[in-house]
Tab-separated table of C-alpha atoms in Angstrom:
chain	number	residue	atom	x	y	z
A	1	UNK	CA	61.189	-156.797	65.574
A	2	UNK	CA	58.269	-156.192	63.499
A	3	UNK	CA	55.567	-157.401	65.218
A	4	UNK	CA	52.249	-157.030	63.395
A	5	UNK	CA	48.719	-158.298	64.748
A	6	UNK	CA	47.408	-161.202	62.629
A	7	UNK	CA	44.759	-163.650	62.527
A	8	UNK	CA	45.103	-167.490	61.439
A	9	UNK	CA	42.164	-169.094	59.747
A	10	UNK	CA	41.689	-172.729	59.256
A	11	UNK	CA	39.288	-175.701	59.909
A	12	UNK	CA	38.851	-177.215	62.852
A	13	UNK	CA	41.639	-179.243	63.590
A	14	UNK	CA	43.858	-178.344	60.941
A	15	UNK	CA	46.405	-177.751	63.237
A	16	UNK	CA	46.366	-174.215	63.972
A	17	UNK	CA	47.023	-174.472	68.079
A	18	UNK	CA	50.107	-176.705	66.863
A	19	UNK	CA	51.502	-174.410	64.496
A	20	UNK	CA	51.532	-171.322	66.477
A	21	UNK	CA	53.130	-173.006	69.757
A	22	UNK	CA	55.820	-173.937	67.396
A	23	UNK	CA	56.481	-170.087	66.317
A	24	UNK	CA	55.712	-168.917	69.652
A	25	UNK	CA	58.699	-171.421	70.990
A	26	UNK	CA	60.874	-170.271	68.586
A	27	UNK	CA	60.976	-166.574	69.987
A	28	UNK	CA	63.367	-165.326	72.458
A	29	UNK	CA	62.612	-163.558	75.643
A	30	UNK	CA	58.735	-163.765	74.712
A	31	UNK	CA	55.986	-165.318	76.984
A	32	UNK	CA	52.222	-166.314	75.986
A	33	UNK	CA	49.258	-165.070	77.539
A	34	UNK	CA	46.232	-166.801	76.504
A	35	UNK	CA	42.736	-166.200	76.306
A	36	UNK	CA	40.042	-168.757	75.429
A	37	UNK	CA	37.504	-167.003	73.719
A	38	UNK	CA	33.186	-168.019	74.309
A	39	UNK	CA	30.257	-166.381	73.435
A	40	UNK	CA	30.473	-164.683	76.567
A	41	UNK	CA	34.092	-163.251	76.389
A	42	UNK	CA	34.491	-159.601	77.237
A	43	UNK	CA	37.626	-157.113	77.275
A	44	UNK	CA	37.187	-157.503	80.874
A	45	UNK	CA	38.968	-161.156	80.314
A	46	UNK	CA	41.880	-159.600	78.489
A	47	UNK	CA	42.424	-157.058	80.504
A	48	UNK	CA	42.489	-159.384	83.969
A	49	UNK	CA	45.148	-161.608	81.527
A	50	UNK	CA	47.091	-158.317	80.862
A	51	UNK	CA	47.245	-156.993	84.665
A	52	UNK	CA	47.979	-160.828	85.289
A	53	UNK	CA	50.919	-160.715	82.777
A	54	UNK	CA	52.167	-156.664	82.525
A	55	UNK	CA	53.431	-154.140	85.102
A	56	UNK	CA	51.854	-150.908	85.245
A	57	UNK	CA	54.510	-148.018	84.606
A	58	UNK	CA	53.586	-144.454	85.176
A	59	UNK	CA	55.418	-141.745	82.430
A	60	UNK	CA	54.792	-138.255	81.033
A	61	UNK	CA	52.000	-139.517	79.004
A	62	UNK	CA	50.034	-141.583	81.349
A	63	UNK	CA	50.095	-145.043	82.182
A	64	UNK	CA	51.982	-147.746	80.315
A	65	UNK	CA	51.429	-151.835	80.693
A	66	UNK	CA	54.586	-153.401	79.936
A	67	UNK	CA	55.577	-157.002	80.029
A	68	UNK	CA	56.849	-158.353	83.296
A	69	UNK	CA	59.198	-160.464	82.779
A	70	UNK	CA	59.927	-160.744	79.436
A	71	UNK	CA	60.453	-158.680	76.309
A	72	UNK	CA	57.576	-159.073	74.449
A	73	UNK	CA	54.347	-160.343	75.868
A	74	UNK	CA	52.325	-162.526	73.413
A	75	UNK	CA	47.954	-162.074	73.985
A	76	UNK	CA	46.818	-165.159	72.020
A	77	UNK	CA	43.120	-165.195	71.698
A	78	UNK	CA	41.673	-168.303	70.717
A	79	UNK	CA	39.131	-168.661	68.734
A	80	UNK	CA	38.577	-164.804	68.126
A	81	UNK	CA	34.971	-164.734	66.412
A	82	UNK	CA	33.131	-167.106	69.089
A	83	UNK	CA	32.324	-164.106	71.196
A	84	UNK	CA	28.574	-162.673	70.698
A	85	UNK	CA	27.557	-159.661	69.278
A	86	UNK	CA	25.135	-156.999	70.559
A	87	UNK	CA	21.818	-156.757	69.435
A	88	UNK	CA	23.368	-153.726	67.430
A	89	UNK	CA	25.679	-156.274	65.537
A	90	UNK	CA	28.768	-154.587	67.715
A	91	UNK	CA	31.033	-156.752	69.426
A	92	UNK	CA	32.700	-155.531	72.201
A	93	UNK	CA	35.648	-157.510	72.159
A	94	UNK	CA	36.785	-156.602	68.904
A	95	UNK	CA	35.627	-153.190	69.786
A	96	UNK	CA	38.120	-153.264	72.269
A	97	UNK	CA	40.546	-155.184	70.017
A	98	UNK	CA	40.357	-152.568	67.588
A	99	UNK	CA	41.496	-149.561	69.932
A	100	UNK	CA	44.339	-151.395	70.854
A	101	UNK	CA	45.838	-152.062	67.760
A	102	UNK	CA	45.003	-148.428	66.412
A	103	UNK	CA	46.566	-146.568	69.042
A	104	UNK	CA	48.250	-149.249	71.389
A	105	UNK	CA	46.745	-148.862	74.140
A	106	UNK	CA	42.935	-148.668	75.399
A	107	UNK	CA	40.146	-146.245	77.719
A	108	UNK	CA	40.090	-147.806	81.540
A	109	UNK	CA	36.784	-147.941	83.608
A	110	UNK	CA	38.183	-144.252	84.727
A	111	UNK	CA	38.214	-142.773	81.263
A	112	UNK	CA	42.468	-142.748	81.427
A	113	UNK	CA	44.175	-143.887	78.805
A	114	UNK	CA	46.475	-146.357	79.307
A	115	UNK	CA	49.245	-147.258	76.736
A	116	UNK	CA	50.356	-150.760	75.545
A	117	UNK	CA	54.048	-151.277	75.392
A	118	UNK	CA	55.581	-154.964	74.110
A	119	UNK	CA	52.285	-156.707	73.404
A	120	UNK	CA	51.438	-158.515	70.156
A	121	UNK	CA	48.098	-159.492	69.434
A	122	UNK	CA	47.693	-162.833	67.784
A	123	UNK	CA	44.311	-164.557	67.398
A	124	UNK	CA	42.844	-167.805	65.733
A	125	UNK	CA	39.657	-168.809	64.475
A	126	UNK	CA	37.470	-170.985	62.291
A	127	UNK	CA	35.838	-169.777	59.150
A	128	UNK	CA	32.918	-167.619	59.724
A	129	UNK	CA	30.643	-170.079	58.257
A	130	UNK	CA	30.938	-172.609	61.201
A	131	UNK	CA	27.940	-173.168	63.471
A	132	UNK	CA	28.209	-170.181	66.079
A	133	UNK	CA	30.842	-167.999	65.454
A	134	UNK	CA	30.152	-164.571	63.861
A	135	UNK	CA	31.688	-162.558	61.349
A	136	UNK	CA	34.320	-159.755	62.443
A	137	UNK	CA	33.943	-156.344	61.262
A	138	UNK	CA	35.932	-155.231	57.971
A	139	UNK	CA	37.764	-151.993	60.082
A	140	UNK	CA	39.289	-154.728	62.409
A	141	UNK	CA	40.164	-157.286	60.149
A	142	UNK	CA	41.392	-154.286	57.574
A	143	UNK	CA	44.099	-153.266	60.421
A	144	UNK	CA	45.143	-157.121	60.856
A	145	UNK	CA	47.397	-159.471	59.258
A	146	UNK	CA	45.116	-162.529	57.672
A	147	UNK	CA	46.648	-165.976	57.429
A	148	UNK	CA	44.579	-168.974	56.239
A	149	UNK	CA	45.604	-172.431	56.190
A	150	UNK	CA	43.508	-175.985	55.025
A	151	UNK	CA	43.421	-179.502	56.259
A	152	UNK	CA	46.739	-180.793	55.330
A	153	UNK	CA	47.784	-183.277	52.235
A	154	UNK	CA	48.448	-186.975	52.263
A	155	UNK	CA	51.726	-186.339	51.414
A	156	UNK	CA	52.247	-183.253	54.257
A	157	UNK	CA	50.542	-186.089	56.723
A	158	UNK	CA	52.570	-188.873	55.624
A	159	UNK	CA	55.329	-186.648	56.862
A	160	UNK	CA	54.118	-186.281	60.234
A	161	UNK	CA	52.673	-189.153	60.798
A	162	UNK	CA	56.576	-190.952	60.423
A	163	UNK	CA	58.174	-188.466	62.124
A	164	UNK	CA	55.428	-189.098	64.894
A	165	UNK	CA	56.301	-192.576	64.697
A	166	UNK	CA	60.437	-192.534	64.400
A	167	UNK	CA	60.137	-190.804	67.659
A	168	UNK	CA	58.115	-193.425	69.666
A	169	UNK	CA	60.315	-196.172	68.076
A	170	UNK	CA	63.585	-194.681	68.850
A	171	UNK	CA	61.710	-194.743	72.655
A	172	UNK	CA	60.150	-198.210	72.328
A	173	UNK	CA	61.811	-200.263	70.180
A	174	UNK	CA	65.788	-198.175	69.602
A	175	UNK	CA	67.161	-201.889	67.789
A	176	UNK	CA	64.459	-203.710	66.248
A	177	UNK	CA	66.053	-205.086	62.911
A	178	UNK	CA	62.390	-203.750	61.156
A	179	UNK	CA	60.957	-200.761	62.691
A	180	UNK	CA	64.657	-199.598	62.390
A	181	UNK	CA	64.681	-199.024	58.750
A	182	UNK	CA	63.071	-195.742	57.706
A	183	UNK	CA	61.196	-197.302	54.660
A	184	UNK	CA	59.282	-199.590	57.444
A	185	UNK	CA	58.533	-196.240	59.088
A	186	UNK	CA	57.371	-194.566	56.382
A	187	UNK	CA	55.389	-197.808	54.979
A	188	UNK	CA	53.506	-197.622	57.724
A	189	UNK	CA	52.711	-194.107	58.075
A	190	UNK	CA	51.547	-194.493	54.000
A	191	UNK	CA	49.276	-197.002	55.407
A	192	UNK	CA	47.369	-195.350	58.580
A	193	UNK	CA	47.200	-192.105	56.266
A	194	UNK	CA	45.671	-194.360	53.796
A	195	UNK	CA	43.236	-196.055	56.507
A	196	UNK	CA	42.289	-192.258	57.589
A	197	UNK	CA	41.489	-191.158	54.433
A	198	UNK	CA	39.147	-194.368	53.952
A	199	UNK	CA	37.003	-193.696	57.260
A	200	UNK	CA	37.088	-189.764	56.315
A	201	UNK	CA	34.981	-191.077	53.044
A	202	UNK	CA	32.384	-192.868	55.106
């Protein structure tokens, strides 16, 4: 498969975390490895989550990291541009991000080079404008896949929202004469959008 880094962009809580579980469930013989980015996130935390996650394979051009148990190991980084930069405007992280994707693999603490076998990089983040996050540089973002999303629609929440709600009724309430009919459902679904876009305004 063609597995290509990429980045997802969107508000906060837009539904980012959501929509990426979903995808990530969808793949076959593919685990998640997670790391929750902070201002003080360094590639030493990815590369704990990789020895965590990847065995270390010795071949005729060095050392490989390659999945454990699975085909394809997923490194989710969560919100990617939280992590501060230098007082040279350099972040190490994406520094580090950036070899990795270039040449799929990365410089030890020895000076080896170690190569990256089976591991997608996949990262989310809030716009650069937001309160403490920092802007990523334009070679990294240049050699990654962007993908932004927005709050979604009434009608896009409507959706949810009674599909949200058809599933605790089925649970609750599997025969009630009312909450049975699927124009109840989505009446009220209409309604608690409506009531959340009237506190949004205030």
């Amino acid at each position: 498969a063609n597995r290509q880094p990429f980045i997802l962009v969107g508000p906060e809580g837009c539904g980012k975390s959501l929509l990426l579980q979903h995808c990530f469930n969808e793949l076959r013989s593919t685990q998640v490895a997670t790391v929750h980015c902070s201002s003080q996130t360094t590639p030493q935390h990815v590369l704990q989550k990789l020895s965590q996650m990847c065995m270390v394979i010795s071949s005729n051009t060095g050392r490989v990291y390659r999945p454990k148990d699975c085909e394809c190991l997923i490194l989710y980084l969560k919100d990617l541009n939280l992590p501060r930069p230098d007082k040279w405007g350099t972040s190490q992280l994406i520094a580090f991000l950036q070899q990795i994707v270039t040449y799929s693999g990365f410089y030890d603490d020895n000076l080896e080079w170690v190569g990256l076998e089976g591991v997608q990089l996949v990262a989310s983040m809030n716009p650069g404008s937001s309160m403490g996050r920092h802007l990523l540089t334009t070679r990294f973002t240049s050699i990654v896949r962007i993908a932004c999303i927005s709050y979604p629609s009434a009608e896009q929440l409507e959706v949810v929202y009674s599909a949200f709600i058809s599933s605790v009724i089925q649970q609750q309430l599997p025969t009630h004469t009312v909450w049975g009919a699927a124009r109840s459902i989505l009446a009220l679904a209409s309604s608690m959008v409506g009531l959340y876009a009237k506190l949004k305004e205030r």
